[in-house]
CSV table of C-alpha atoms in Angstrom, one decimal:
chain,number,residue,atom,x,y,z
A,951,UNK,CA,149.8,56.7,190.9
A,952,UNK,CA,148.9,60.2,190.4
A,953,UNK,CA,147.8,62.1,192.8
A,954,UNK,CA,144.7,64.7,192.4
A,955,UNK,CA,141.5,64.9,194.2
A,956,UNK,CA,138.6,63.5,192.5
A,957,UNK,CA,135.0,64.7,192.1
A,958,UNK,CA,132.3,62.7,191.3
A,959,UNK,CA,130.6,62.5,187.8
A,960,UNK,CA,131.9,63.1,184.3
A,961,UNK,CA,135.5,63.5,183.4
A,962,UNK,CA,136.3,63.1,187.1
A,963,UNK,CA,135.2,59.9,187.7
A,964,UNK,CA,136.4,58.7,183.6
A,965,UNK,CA,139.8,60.0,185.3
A,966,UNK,CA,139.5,57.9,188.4
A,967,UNK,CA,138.7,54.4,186.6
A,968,UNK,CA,142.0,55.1,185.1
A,969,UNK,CA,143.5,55.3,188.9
A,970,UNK,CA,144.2,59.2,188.2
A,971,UNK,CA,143.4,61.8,190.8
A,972,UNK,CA,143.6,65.9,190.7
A,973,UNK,CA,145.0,67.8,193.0
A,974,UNK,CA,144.2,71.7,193.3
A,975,UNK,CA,147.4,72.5,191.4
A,976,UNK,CA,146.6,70.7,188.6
A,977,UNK,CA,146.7,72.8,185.3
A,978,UNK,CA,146.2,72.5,181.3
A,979,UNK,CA,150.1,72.5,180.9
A,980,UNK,CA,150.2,69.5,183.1
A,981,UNK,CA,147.6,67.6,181.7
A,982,UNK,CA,149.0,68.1,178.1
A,983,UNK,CA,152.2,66.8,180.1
A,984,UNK,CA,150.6,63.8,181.0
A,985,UNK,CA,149.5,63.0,177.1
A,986,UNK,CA,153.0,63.7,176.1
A,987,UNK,CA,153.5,60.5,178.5
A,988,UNK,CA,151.4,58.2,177.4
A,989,UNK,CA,148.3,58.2,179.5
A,990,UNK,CA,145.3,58.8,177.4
A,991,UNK,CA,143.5,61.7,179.1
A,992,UNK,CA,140.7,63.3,176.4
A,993,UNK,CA,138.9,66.5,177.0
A,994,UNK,CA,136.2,64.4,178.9
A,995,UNK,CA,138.8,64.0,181.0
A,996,UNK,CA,139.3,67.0,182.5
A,997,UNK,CA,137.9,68.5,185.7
A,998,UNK,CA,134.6,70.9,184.7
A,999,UNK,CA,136.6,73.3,186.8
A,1000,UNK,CA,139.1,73.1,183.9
A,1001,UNK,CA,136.7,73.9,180.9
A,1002,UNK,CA,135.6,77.7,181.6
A,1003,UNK,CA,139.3,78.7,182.4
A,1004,UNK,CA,140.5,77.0,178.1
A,1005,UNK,CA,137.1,79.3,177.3
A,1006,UNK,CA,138.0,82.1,178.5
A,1007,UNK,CA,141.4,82.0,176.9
A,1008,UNK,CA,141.1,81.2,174.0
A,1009,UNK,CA,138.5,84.3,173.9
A,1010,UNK,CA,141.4,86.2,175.2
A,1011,UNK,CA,143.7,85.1,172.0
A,1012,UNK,CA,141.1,86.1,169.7
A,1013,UNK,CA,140.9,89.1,171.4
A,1014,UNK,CA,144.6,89.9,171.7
A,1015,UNK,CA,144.8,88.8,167.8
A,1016,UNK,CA,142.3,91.8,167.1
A,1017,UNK,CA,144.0,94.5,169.5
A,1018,UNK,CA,147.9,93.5,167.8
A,1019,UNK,CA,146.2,93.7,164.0
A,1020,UNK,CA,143.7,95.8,164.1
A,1021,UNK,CA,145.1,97.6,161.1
A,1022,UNK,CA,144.7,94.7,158.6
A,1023,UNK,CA,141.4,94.1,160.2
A,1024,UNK,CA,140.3,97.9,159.5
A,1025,UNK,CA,142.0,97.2,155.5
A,1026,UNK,CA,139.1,94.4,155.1
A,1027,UNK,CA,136.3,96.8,155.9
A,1028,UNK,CA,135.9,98.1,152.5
A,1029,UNK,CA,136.2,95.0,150.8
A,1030,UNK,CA,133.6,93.5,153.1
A,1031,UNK,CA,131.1,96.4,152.9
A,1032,UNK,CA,131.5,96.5,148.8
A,1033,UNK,CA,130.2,92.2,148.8
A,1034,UNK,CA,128.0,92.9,151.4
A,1035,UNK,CA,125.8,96.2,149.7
A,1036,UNK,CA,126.9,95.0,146.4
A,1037,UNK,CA,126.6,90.9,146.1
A,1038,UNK,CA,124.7,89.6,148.8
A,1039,UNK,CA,122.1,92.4,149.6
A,1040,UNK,CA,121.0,92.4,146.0
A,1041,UNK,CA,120.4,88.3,146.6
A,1042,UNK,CA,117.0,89.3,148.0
A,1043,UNK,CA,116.0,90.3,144.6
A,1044,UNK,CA,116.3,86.6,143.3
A,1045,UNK,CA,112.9,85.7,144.1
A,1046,UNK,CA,111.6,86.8,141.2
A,1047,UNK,CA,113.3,84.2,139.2
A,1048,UNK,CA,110.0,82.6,140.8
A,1049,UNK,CA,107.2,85.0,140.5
A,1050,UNK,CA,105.8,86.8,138.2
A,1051,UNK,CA,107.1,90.6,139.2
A,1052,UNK,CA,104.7,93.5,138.7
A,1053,UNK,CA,106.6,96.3,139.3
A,1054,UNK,CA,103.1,98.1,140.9
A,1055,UNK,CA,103.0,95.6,143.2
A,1056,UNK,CA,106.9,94.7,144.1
A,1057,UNK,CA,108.9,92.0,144.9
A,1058,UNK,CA,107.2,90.9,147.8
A,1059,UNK,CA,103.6,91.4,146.7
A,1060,UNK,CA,104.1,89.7,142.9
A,1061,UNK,CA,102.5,86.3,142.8
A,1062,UNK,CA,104.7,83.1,143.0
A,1063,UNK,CA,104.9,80.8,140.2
A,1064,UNK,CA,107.3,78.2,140.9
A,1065,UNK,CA,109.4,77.2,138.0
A,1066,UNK,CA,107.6,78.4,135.3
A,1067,UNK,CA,110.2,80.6,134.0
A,1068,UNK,CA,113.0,78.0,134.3
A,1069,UNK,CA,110.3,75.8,132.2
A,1070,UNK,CA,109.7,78.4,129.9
A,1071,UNK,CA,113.7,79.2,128.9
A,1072,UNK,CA,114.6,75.2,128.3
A,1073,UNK,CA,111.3,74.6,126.2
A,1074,UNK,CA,112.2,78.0,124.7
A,1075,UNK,CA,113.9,78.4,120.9
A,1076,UNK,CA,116.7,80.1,122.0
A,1077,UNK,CA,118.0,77.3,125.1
A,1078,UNK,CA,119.9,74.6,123.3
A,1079,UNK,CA,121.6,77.5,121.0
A,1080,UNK,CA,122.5,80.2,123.6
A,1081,UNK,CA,123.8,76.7,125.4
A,1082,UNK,CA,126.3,76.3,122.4
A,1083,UNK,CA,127.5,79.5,121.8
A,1084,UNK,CA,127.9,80.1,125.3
A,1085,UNK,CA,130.4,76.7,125.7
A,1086,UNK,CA,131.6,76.9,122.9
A,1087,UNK,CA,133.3,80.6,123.3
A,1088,UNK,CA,134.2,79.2,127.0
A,1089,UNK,CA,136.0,76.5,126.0
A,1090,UNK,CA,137.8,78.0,123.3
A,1091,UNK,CA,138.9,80.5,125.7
A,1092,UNK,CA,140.0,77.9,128.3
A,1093,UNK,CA,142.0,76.1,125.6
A,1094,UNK,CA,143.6,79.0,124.0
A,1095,UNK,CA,143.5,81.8,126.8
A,1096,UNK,CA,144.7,79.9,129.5
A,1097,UNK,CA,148.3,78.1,128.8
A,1098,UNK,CA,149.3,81.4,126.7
A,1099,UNK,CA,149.8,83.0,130.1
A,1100,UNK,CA,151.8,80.4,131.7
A,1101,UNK,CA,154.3,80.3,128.1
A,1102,UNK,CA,154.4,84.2,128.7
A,1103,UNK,CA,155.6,84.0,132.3
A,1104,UNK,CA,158.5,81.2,131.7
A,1105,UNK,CA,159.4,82.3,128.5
A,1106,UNK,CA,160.4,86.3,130.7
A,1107,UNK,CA,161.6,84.5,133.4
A,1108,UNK,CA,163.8,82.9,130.6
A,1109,UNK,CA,165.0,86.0,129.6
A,1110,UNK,CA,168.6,86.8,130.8
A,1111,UNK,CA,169.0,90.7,129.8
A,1112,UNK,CA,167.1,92.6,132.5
A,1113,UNK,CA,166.4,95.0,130.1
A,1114,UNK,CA,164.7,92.7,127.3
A,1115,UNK,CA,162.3,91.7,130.3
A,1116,UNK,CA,161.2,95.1,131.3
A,1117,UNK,CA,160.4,95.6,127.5
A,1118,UNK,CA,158.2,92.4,127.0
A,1119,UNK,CA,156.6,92.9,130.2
A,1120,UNK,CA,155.6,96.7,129.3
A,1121,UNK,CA,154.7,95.9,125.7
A,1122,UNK,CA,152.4,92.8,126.9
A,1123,UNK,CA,151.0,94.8,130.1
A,1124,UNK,CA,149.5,97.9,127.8
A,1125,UNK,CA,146.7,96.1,126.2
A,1126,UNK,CA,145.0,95.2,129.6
A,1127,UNK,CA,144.7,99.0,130.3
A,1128,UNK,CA,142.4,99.4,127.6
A,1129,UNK,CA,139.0,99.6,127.5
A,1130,UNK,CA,137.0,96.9,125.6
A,1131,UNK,CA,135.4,100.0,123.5
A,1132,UNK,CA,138.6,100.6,122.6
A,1133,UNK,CA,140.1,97.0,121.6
A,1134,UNK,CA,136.5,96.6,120.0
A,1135,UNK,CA,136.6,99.6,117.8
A,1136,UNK,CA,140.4,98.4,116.8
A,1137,UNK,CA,138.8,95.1,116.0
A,1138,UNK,CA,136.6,97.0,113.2
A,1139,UNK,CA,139.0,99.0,112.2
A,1140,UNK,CA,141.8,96.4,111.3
A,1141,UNK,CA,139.5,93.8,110.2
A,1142,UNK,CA,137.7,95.6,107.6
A,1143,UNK,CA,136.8,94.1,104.4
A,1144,UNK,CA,137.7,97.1,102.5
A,1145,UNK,CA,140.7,99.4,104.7
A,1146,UNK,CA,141.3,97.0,107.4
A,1147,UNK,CA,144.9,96.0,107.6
A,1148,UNK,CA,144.8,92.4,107.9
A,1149,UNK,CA,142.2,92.1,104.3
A,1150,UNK,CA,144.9,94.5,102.7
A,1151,UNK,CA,147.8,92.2,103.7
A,1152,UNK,CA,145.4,89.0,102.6
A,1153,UNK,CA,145.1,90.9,99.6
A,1154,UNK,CA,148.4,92.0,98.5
A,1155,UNK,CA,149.2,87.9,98.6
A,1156,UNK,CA,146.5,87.5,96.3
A,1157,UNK,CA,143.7,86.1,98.6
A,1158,UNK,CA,140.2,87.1,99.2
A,1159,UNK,CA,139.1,89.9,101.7
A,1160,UNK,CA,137.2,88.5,104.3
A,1161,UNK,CA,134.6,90.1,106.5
A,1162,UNK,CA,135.4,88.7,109.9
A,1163,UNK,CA,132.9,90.4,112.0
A,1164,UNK,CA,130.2,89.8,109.8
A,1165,UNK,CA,130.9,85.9,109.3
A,1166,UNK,CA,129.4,84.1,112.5
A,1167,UNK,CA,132.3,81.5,111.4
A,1168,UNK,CA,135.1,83.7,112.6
A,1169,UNK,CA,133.3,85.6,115.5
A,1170,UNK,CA,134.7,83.2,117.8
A,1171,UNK,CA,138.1,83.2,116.8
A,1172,UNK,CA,138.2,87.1,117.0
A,1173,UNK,CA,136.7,87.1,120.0
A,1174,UNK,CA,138.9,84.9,121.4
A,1175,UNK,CA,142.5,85.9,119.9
A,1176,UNK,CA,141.8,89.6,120.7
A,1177,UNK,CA,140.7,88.7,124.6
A,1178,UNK,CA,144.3,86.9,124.9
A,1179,UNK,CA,146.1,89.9,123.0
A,1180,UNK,CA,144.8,91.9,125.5
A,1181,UNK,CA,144.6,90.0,128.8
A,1182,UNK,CA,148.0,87.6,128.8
A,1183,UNK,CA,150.7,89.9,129.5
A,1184,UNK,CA,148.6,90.7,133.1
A,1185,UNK,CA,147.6,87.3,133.3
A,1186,UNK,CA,151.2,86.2,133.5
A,1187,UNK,CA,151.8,88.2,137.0
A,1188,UNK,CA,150.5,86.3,138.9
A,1189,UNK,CA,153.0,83.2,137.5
A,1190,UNK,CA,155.6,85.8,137.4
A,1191,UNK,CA,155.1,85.9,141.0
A,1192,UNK,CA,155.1,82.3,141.8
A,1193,UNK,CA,158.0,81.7,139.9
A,1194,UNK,CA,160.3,83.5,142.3
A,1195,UNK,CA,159.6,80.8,144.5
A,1196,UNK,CA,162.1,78.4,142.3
A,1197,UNK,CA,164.9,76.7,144.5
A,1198,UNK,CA,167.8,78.9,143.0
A,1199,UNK,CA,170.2,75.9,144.4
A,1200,UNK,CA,168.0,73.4,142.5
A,1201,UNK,CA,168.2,75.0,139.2
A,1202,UNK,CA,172.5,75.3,139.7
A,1203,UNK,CA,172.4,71.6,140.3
A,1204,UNK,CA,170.1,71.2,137.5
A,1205,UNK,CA,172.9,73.1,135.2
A,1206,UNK,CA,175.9,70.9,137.0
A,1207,UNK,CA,174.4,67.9,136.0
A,1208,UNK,CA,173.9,69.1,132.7
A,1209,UNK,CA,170.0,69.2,132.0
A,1210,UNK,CA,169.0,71.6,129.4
A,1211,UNK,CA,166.8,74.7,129.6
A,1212,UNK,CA,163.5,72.9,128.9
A,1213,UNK,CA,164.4,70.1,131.4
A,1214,UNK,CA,164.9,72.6,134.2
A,1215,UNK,CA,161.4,74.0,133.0
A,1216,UNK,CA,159.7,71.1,132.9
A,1217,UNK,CA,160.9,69.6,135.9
A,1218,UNK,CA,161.5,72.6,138.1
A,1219,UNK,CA,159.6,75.6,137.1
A,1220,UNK,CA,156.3,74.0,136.4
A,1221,UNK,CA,156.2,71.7,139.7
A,1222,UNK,CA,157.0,75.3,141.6
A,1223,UNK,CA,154.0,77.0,140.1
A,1224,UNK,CA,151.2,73.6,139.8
A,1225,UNK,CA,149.5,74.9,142.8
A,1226,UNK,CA,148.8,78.1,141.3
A,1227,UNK,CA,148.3,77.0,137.5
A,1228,UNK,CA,145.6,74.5,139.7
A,1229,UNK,CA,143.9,77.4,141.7
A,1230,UNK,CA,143.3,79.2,138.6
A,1231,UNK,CA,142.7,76.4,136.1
A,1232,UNK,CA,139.5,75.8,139.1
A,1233,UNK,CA,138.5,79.6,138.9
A,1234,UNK,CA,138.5,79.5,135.1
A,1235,UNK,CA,136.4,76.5,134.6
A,1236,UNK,CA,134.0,78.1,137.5
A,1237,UNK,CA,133.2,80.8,135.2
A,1238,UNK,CA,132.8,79.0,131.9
A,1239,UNK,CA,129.6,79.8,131.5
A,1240,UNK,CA,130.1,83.4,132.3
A,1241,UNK,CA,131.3,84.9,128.7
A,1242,UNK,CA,131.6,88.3,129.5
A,1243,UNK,CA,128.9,90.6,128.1
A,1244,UNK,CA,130.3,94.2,126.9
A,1245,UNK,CA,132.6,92.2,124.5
A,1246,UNK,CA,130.6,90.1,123.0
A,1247,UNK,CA,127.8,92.9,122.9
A,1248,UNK,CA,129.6,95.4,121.3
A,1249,UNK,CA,130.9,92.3,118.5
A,1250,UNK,CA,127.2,90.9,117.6
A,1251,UNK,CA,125.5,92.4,114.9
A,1252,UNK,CA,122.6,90.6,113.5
A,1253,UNK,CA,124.6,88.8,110.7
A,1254,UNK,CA,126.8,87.1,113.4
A,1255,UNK,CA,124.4,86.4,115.6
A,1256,UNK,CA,123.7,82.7,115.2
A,1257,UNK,CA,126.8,82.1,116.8
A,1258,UNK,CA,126.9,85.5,119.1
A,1259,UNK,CA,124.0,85.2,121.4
A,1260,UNK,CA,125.0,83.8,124.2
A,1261,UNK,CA,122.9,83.8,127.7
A,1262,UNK,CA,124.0,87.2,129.3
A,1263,UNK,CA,123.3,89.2,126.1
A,1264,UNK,CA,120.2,87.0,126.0
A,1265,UNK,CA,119.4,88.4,129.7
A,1266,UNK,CA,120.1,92.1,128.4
A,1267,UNK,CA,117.6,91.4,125.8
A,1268,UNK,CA,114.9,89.8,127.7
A,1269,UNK,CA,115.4,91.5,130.6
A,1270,UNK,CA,116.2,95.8,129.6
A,1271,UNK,CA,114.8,95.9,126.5
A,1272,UNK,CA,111.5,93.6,126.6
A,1273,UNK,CA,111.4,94.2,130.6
A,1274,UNK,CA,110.7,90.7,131.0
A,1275,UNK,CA,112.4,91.0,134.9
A,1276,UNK,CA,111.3,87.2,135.9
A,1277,UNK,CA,112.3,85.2,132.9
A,1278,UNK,CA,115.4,87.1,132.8
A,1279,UNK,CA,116.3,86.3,136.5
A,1280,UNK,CA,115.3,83.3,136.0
A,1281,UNK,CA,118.2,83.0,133.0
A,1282,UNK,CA,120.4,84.1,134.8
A,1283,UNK,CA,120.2,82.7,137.7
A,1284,UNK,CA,120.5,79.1,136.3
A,1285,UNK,CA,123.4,80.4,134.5
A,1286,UNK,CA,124.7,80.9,138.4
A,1287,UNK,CA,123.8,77.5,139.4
A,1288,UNK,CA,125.4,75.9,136.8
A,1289,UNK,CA,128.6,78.1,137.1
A,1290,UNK,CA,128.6,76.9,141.2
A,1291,UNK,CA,128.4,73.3,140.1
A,1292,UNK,CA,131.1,72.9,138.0
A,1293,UNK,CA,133.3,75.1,140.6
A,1294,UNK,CA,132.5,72.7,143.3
A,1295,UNK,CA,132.8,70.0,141.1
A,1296,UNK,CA,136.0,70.5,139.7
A,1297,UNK,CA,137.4,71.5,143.5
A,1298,UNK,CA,137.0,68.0,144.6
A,1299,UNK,CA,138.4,66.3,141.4
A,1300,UNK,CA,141.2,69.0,141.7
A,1301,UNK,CA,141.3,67.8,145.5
A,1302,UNK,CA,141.4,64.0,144.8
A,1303,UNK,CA,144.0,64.1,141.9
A,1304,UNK,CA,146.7,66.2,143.0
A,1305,UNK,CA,145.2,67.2,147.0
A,1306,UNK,CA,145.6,71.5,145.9
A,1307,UNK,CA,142.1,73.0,146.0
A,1308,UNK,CA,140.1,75.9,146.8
A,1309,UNK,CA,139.0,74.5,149.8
């Protein structure tokens, strides 16, 4: 039997049913020695005279973890003051989605209303066509924007001259550094119907010019196409990165027993980087509904427009140039809603199917 004295009442006396006893010498290393042995002894196990003591250090490791990396901890300051002052402060402002704001009166004196802007936007005109439009151009981006990346990536790691990758990776990183003005104003310029290059080209092999950012049947394609011209050569960093974690002694195997190039990528490379393909397949389906606004702005004209509007140039609209502040919250913050639910969504399918998630 083990001997340590026994107090009456909670954990002492659970401790002395199991014909254990404390002594004054006892200690938290020698009651994780006695699990280690078999006997079952829980936390409620333990003397109260035990608990404050495991309190108190584990304060003291926190603390220590502080005083050792205080430097990393003084990095995240920034980044924590930006989300603070600039993501959740502004949250306060959301209640106007359900009140009618007079600007006289301010946010907190404007009367509530309840759903009535929510109401108003889904029996609206516009609901069921910014809806379409604004799936439509997400999808179509998910399809086409996001495996272009990951070809980019394995098709550089591929590459055998050094030289040959520096080139590819400089000529498809440029286009990311420029503004959306910029690609927008190339996008008019190349594409027009009279001195663009691609209607001289369509031309010269005896076809008809078209006017693609008039026809609202090729806004999405342009939109599209010209997003992954510019964004996949940075996209592909990221699986650039998780690349390098590739067993170098598998792949040599791999080439002893004689499996071809696209064998090793298919049954090396891509299991190394399905976490990370995962994670950002999960982010990119989280923002779905969030087609960004200066591009498609600067695109619409009122000829494209039935298949151009989409919900945050409809917010603009509402919202800067009516001043319609409460139906345009409202808008937008369904739009946010939505967006959170198929993020959380997808997380737990992602979770269930192949256990790599977000959280």
């Amino acid at each position: 039997m083990l001997r340590l004295p026994v107090r009456k009442g909670g954990g002492d006396a659970a401790c002395a049913r199991r014909n254990i006893t404390f002594d004054k010498r006892f200690n938290e290393s020698r009651w994780y020695r006695l699990k280690a042995g078999g006997i079952d002894l829980d936390q409620t196990a333990l003397p109260r005279r035990l608990h404050a003591p495991l309190r108190k250090r584990k304060i003291r490791n926190v603390l220590g973890r502080f005083r050792r990396n205080w430097d990393l901890y003084l990095m995240m300051v920034p980044v924590l003051l930006y989300f603070i002052l600039f993501e959740y402060v502004p949250m306060y402002g959301v209640q106007i989605a359900f009140k009618d704001f007079i600007a006289t009166k301010g946010i907190d004196g404007s009367p509530w209303v309840g759903l009535k802007h929510f109401n108003r936007f889904y029996e609206s005109f516009y609901f069921w066509r910014l809806i379409k439009n604004t799936i439509g151009i997400g999808v179509y981006e998910l399809l086409v924007g996001f495996p272009i990346p990951i070809l980019l990536a394995l098709m550089i790691h591929e590459l055998r001259s050094r030289l040959l990758q520096r080139i590819v990776q400089t000529v498809t990183y440029a286009p990311h550094f420029l503004s959306t003005v910029v690609v927008v104003g190339m996008l008019f310029l190349f594409l027009s119907p009279q001195t663009g290059l691609v209607n001289q080209m369509l031309q010269f092999v005896g076809m008809e010019p078209i006017s693609f950012m008039t026809n609202p049947v090729w806004f999405k394609t342009v939109y599209v196409f010209s997003g992954v011209w510019q964004t996949m050569g940075w996209s592909s960093i990221i699986y650039l990165a998780a690349l390098t974690g590739v067993d170098p002694q598998l792949v040599e195997a791999s080439r002893v027993d004689g499996a071809s190039r696209l064998r090793r990528v298919w049954h090396i490379h891509l299991p190394t980087i399905a976490p990370t393909i995962i994670i950002l397949l999960i982010l990119n389906i989280g923002r779905l509904l969030s087609v960004g606004f200066e591009k498609v702005f600067l695109m619409q004209n009122p000829l494209n427009l039935a298949t151009s509007d989409v919900i945050a140039t409809h917010v603009y609209r509402t919202g800067i140039v009516e001043a319609q502040y409460s139906y345009s919250a409202a808008v937008g913050l369904f739009n946010a809603v939505i967006c959170f639910i198929m993020l959380v969504v997808v997380n737990q399918i992602a979770r269930k199917v192949n256990e790599t998630s977000l959280w």
